[in-house]
PDB file of C-alpha atoms in Angstrom:
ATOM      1  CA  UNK A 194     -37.169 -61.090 100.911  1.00 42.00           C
ATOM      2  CA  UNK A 195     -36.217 -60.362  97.280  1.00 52.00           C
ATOM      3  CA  UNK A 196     -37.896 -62.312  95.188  1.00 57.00           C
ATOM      4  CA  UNK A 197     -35.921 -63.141  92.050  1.00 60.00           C
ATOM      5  CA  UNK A 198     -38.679 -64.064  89.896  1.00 65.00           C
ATOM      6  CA  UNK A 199     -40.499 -61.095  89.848  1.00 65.00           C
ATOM      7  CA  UNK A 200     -37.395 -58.920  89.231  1.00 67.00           C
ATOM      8  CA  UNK A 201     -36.919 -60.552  86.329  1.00 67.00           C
ATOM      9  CA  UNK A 202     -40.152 -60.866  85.314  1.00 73.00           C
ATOM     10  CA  UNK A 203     -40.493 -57.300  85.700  1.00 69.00           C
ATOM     11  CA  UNK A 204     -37.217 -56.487  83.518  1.00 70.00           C
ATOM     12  CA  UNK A 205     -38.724 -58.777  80.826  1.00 73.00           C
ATOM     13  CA  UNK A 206     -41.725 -57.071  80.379  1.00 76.00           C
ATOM     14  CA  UNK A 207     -39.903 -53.625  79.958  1.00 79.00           C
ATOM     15  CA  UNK A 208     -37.660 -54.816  77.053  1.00 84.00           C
ATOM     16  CA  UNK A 209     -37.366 -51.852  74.893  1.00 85.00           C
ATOM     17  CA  UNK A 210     -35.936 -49.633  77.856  1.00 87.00           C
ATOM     18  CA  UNK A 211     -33.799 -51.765  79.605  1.00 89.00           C
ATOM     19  CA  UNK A 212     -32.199 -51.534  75.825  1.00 91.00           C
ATOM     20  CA  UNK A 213     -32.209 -48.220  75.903  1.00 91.00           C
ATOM     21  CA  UNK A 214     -30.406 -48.650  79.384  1.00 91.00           C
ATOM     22  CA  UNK A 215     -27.604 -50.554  78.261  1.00 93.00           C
ATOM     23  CA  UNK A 216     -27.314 -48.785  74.684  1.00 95.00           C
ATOM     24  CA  UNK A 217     -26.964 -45.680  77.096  1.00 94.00           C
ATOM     25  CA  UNK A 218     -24.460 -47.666  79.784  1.00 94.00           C
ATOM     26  CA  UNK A 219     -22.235 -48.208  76.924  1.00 96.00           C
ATOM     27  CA  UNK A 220     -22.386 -44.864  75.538  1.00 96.00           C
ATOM     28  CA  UNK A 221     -20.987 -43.872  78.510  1.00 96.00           C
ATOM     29  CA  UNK A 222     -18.245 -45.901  78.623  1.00 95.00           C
ATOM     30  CA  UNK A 223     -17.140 -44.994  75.262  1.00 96.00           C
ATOM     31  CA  UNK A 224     -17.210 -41.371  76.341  1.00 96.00           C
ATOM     32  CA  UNK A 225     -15.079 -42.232  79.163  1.00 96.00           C
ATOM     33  CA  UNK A 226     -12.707 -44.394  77.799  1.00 95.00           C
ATOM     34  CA  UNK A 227     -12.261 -42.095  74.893  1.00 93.00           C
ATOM     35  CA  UNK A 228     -11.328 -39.275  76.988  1.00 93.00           C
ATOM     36  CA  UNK A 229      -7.766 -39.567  78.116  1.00 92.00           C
ATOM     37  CA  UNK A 230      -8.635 -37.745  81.791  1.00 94.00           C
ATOM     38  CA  UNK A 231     -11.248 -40.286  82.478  1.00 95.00           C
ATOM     39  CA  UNK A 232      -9.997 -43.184  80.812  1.00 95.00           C
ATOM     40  CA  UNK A 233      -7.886 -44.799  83.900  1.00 95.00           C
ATOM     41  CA  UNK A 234     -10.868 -44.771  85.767  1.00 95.00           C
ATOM     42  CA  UNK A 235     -13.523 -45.750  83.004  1.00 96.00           C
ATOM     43  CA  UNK A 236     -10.927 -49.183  82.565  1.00 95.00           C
ATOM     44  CA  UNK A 237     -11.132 -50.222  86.082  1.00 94.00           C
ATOM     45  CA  UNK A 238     -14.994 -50.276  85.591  1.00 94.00           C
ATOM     46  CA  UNK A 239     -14.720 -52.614  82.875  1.00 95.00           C
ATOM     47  CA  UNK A 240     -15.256 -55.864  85.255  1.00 95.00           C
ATOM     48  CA  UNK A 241     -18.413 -54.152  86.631  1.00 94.00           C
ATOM     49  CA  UNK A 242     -19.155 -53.917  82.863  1.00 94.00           C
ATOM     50  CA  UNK A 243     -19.020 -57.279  82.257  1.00 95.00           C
ATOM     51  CA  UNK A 244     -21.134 -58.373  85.512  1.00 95.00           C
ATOM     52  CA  UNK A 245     -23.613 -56.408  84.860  1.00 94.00           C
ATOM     53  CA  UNK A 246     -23.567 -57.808  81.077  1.00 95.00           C
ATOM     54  CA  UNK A 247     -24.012 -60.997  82.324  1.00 96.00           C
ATOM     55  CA  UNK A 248     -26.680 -60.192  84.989  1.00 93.00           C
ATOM     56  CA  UNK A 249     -28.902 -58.339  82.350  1.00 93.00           C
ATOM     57  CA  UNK A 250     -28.652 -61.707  79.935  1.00 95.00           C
ATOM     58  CA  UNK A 251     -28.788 -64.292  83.178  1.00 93.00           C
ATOM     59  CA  UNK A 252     -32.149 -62.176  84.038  1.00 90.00           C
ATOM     60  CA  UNK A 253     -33.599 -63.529  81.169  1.00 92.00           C
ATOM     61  CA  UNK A 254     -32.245 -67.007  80.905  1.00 93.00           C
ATOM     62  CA  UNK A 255     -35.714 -69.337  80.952  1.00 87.00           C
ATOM     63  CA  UNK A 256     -34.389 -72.004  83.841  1.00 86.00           C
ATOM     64  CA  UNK A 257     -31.706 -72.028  85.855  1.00 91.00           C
ATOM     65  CA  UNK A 258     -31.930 -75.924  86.731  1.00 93.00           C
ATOM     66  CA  UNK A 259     -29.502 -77.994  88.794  1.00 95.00           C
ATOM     67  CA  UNK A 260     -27.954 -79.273  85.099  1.00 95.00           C
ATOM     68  CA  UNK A 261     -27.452 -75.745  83.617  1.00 96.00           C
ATOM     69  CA  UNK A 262     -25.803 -74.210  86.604  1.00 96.00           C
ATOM     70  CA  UNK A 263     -23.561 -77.278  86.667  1.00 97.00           C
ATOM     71  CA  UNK A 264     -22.612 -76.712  83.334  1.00 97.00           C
ATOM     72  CA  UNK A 265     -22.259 -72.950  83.696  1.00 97.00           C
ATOM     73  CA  UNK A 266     -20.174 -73.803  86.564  1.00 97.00           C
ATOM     74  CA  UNK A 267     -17.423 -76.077  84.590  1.00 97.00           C
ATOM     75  CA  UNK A 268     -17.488 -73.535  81.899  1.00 98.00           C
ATOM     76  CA  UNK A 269     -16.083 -70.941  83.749  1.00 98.00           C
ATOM     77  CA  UNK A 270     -14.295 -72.648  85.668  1.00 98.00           C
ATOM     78  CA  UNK A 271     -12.216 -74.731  82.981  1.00 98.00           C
ATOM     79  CA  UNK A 272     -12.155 -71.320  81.095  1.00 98.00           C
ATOM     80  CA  UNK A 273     -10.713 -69.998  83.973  1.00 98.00           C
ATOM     81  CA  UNK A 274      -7.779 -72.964  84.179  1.00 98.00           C
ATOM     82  CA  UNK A 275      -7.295 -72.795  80.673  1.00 98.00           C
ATOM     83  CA  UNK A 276      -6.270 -69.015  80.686  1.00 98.00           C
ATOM     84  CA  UNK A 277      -4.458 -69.217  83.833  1.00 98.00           C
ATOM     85  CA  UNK A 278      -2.279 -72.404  82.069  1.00 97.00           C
ATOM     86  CA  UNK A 279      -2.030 -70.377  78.630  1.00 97.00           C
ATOM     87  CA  UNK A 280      -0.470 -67.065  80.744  1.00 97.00           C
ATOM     88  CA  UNK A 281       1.541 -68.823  82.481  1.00 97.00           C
ATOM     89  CA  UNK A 282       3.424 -71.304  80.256  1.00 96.00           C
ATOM     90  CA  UNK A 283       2.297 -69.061  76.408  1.00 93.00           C
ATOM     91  CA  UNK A 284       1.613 -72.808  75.231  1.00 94.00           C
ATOM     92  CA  UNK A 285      -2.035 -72.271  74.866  1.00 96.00           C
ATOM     93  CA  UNK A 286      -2.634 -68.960  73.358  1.00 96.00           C
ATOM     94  CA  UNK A 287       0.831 -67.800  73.290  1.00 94.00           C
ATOM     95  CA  UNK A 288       2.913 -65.236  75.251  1.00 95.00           C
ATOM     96  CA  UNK A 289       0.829 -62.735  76.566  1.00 96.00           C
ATOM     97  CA  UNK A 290       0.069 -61.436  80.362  1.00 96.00           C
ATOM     98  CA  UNK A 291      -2.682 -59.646  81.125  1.00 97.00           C
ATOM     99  CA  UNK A 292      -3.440 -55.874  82.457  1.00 95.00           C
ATOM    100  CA  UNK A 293      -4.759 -54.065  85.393  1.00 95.00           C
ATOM    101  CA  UNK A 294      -8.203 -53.725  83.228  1.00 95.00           C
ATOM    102  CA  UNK A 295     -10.199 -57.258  84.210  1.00 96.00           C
ATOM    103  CA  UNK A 296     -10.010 -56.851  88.052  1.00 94.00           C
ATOM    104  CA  UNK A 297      -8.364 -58.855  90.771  1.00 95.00           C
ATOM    105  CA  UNK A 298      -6.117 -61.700  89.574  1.00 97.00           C
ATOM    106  CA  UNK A 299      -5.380 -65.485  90.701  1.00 96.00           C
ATOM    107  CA  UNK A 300      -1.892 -66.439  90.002  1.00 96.00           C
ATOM    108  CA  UNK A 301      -1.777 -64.128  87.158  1.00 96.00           C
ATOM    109  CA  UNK A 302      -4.987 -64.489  85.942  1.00 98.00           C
ATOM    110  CA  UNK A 303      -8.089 -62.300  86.304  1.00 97.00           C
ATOM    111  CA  UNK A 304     -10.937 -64.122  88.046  1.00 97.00           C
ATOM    112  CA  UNK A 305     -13.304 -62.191  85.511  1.00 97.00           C
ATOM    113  CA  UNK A 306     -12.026 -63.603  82.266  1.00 97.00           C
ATOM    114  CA  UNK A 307     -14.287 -67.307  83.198  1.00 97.00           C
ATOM    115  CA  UNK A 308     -17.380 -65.588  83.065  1.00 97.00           C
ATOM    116  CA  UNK A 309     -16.509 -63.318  80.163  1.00 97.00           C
ATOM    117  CA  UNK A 310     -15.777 -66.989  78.319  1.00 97.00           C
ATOM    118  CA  UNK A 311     -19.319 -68.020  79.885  1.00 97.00           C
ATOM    119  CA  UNK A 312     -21.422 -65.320  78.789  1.00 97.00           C
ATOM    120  CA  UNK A 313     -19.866 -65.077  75.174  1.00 97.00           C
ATOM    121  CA  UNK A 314     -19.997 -68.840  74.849  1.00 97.00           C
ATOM    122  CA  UNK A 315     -23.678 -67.871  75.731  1.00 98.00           C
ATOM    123  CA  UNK A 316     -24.908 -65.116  73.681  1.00 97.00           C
ATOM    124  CA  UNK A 317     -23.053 -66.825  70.823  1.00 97.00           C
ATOM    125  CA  UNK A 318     -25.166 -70.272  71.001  1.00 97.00           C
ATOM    126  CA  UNK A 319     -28.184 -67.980  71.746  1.00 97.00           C
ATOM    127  CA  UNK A 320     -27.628 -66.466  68.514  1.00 97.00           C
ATOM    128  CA  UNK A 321     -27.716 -69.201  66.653  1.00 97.00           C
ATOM    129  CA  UNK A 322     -31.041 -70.286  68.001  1.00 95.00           C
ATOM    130  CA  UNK A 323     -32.254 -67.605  66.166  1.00 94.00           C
ATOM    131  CA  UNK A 324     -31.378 -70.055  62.865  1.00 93.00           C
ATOM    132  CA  UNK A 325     -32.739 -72.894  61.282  1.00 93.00           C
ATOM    133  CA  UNK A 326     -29.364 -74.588  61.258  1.00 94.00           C
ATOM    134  CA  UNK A 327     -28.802 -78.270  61.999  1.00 95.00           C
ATOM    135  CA  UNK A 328     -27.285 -78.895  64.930  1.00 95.00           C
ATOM    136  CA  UNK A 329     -24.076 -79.293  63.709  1.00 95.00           C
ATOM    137  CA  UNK A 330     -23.871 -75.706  61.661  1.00 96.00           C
ATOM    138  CA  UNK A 331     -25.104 -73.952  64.957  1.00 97.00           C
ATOM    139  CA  UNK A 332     -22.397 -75.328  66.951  1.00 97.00           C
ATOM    140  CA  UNK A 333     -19.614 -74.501  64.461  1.00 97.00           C
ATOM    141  CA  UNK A 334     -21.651 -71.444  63.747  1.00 97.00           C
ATOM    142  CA  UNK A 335     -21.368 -69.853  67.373  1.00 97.00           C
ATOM    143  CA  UNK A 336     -17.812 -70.985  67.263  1.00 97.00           C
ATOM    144  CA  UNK A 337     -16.978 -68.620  64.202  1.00 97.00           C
ATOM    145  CA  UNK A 338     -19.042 -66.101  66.139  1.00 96.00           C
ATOM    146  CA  UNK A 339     -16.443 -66.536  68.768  1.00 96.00           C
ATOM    147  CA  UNK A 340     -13.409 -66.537  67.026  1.00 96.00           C
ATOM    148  CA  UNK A 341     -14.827 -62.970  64.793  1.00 96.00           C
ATOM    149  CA  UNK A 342     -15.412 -61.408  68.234  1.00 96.00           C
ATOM    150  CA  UNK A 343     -11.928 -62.482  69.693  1.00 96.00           C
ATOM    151  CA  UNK A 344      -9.839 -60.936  66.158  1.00 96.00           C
ATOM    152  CA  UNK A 345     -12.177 -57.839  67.348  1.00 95.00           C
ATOM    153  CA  UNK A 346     -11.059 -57.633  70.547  1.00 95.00           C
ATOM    154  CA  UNK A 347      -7.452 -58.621  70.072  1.00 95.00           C
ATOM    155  CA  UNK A 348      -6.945 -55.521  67.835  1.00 92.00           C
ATOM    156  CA  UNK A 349      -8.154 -53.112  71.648  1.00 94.00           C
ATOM    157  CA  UNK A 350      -7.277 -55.422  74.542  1.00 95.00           C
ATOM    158  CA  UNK A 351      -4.038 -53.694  74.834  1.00 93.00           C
ATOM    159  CA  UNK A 352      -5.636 -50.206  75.229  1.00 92.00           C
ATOM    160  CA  UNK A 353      -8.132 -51.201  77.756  1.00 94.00           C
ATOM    161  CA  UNK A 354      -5.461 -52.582  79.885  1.00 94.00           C
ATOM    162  CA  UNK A 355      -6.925 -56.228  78.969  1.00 96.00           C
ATOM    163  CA  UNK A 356      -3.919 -58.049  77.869  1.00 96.00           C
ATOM    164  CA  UNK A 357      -1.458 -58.230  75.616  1.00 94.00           C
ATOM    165  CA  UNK A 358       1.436 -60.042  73.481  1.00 94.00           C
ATOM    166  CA  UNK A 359       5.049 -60.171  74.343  1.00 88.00           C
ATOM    167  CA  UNK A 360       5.520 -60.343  70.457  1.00 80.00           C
ATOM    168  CA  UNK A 361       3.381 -57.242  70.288  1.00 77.00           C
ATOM    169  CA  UNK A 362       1.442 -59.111  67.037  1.00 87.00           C
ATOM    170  CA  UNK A 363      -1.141 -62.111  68.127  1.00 92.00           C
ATOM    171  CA  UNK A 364       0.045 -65.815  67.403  1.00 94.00           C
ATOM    172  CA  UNK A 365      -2.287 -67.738  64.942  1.00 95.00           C
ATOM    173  CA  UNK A 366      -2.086 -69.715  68.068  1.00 96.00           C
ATOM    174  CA  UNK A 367      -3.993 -67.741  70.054  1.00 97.00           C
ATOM    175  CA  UNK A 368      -7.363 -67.433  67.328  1.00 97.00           C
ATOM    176  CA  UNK A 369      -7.296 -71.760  66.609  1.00 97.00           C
ATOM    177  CA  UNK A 370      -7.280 -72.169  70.918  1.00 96.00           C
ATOM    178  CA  UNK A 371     -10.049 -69.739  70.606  1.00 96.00           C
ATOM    179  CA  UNK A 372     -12.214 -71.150  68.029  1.00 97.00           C
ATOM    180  CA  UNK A 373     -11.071 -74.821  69.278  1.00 97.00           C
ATOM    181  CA  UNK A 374     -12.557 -73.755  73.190  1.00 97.00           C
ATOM    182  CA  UNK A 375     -15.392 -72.398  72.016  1.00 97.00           C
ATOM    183  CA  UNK A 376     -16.302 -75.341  69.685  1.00 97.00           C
ATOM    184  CA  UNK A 377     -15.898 -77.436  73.231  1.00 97.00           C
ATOM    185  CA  UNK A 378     -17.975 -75.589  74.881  1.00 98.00           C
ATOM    186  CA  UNK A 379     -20.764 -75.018  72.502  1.00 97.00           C
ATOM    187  CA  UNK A 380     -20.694 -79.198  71.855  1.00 97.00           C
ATOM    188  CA  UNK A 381     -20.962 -79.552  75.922  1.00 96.00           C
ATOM    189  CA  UNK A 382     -24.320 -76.880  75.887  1.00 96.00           C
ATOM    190  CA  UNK A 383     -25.608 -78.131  72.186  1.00 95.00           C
ATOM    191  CA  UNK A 384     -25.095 -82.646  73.741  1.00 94.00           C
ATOM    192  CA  UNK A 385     -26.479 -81.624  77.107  1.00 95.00           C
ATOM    193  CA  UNK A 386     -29.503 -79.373  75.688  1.00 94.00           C
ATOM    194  CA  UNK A 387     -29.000 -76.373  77.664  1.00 95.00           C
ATOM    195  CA  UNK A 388     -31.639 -74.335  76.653  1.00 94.00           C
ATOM    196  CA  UNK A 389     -29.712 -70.960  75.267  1.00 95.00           C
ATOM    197  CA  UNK A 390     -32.628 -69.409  73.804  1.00 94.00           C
ATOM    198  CA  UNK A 391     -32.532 -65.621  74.924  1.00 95.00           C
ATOM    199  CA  UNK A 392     -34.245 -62.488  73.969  1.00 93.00           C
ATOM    200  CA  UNK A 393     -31.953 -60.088  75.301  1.00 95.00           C
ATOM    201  CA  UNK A 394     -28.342 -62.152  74.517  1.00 96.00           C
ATOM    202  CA  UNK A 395     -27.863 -61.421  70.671  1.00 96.00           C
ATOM    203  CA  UNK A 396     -29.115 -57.542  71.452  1.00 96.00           C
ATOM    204  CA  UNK A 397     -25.874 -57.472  74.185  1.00 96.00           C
ATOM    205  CA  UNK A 398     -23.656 -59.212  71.872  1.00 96.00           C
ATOM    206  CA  UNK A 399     -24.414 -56.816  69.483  1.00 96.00           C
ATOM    207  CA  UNK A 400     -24.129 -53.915  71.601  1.00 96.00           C
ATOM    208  CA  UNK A 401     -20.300 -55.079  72.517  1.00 96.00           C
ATOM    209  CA  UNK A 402     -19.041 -55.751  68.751  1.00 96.00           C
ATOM    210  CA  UNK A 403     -20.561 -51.878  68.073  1.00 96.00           C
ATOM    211  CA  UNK A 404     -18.875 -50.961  71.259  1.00 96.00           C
ATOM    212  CA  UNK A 405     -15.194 -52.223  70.310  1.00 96.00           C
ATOM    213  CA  UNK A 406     -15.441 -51.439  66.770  1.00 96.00           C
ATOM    214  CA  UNK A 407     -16.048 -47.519  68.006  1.00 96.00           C
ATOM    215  CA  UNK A 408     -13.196 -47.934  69.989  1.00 95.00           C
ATOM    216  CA  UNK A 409     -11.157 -49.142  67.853  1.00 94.00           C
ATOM    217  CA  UNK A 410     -11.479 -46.434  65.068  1.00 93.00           C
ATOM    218  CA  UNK A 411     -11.265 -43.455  67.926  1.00 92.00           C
ATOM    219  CA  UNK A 412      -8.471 -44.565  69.916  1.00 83.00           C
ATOM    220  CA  UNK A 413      -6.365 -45.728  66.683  1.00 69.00           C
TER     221      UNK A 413
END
């Protein structure tokens, strides 16, 4: 029997090369997404990307209690509604459908794009536990770190085969349901003290805003 615990336990304790790991996981990527023969492929990986993203930080979350996997649980799945209303009525975020890139899709929507919400919702709030903030500051705080990742993102969705929008430029819409979601959310973790202090979280989030940012300047 596997025993959970120890595996991460053991991952913990080996910090600086399961960095190395994922530093060298998304070096690949970029490689293959940058070349147009292996590109295709390298975007259909990109859900796999973001599991194992989320597995790497969820291995070194402190306590998974009852209360915290509840409220993981609404997160993505209200993330999850919210996106599949916004694509299908473009009153949310705007007019926009998404690509073959996230995976398998539920009426329209992929059933990745909750727990890409969760973990950046996540490593955002961990973040900020890294501050002195008041309480306050640290929830608006992760929800500016939100809404600079998304104006990343927006600018290479289309080229991953994310999503994109029918007016080919994104709505201001789109960034205030962003920043407004993510202030939600971060409220829900910062009233209901979900503990979102995380060694590896800021290291991953930092790893992905490198990652787009060299994507952006090769395949532009």
């Amino acid at each position: 029997m596997i025993n959970i615990r120890n595996i991460a336990q053991s991952f913990r304790s080996n910090f600086s090369y399961l960095v190395s790991i994922i530093i060298i996981f998304y070096l690949v990527g970029f490689t293959g997404l940058t070349m147009p023969s292996t590109r295709p492929f390298f975007i259909h990986l990109t859900p796999f990307a973001l599991l194992l993203s989320s597995l790497v930080v969820g291995l070194f979350h402190s306590k998974f209690s009852a209360k915290t996997i509840l409220i993981f649980v609404f997160i993505y799945a209200a993330s999850f509604m919210v996106e599949l209303i916004g694509v299908n009525t473009g009153s949310i975020f705007g007019h926009y459908s998404y690509g073959h890139g996230l995976g398998i899709k539920l009426f329209n929507t992929p059933l990745i794009i909750g727990l890409n919400w969760l973990l950046l919702v996540y490593v955002s709030n961990s973040i900020m536990e890294l501050s002195n903030w008041p309480l306050i500051l640290k929830i608006v705080g992760a929800s500016f770190l939100l809404l600079a990742y998304d104006l990343l993102l927006e600018q290479v969705a289309p080229q991953l085969a994310m999503w994109s929008f029918s007016e080919h430029t994104v709505p201001v819409q789109n960034y205030v349901a962003w920043f407004v979601l993510a202030l939600l959310f971060s409220l829900l973790i910062k009233l209901l003290k979900i503990n979102t202090k995380n060694r590896i979280a800021p290291v991953v989030f930092g790893i992905q805003i490198f990652f787009f940012i060299a994507i952006l300047l090769t395949l532009n």
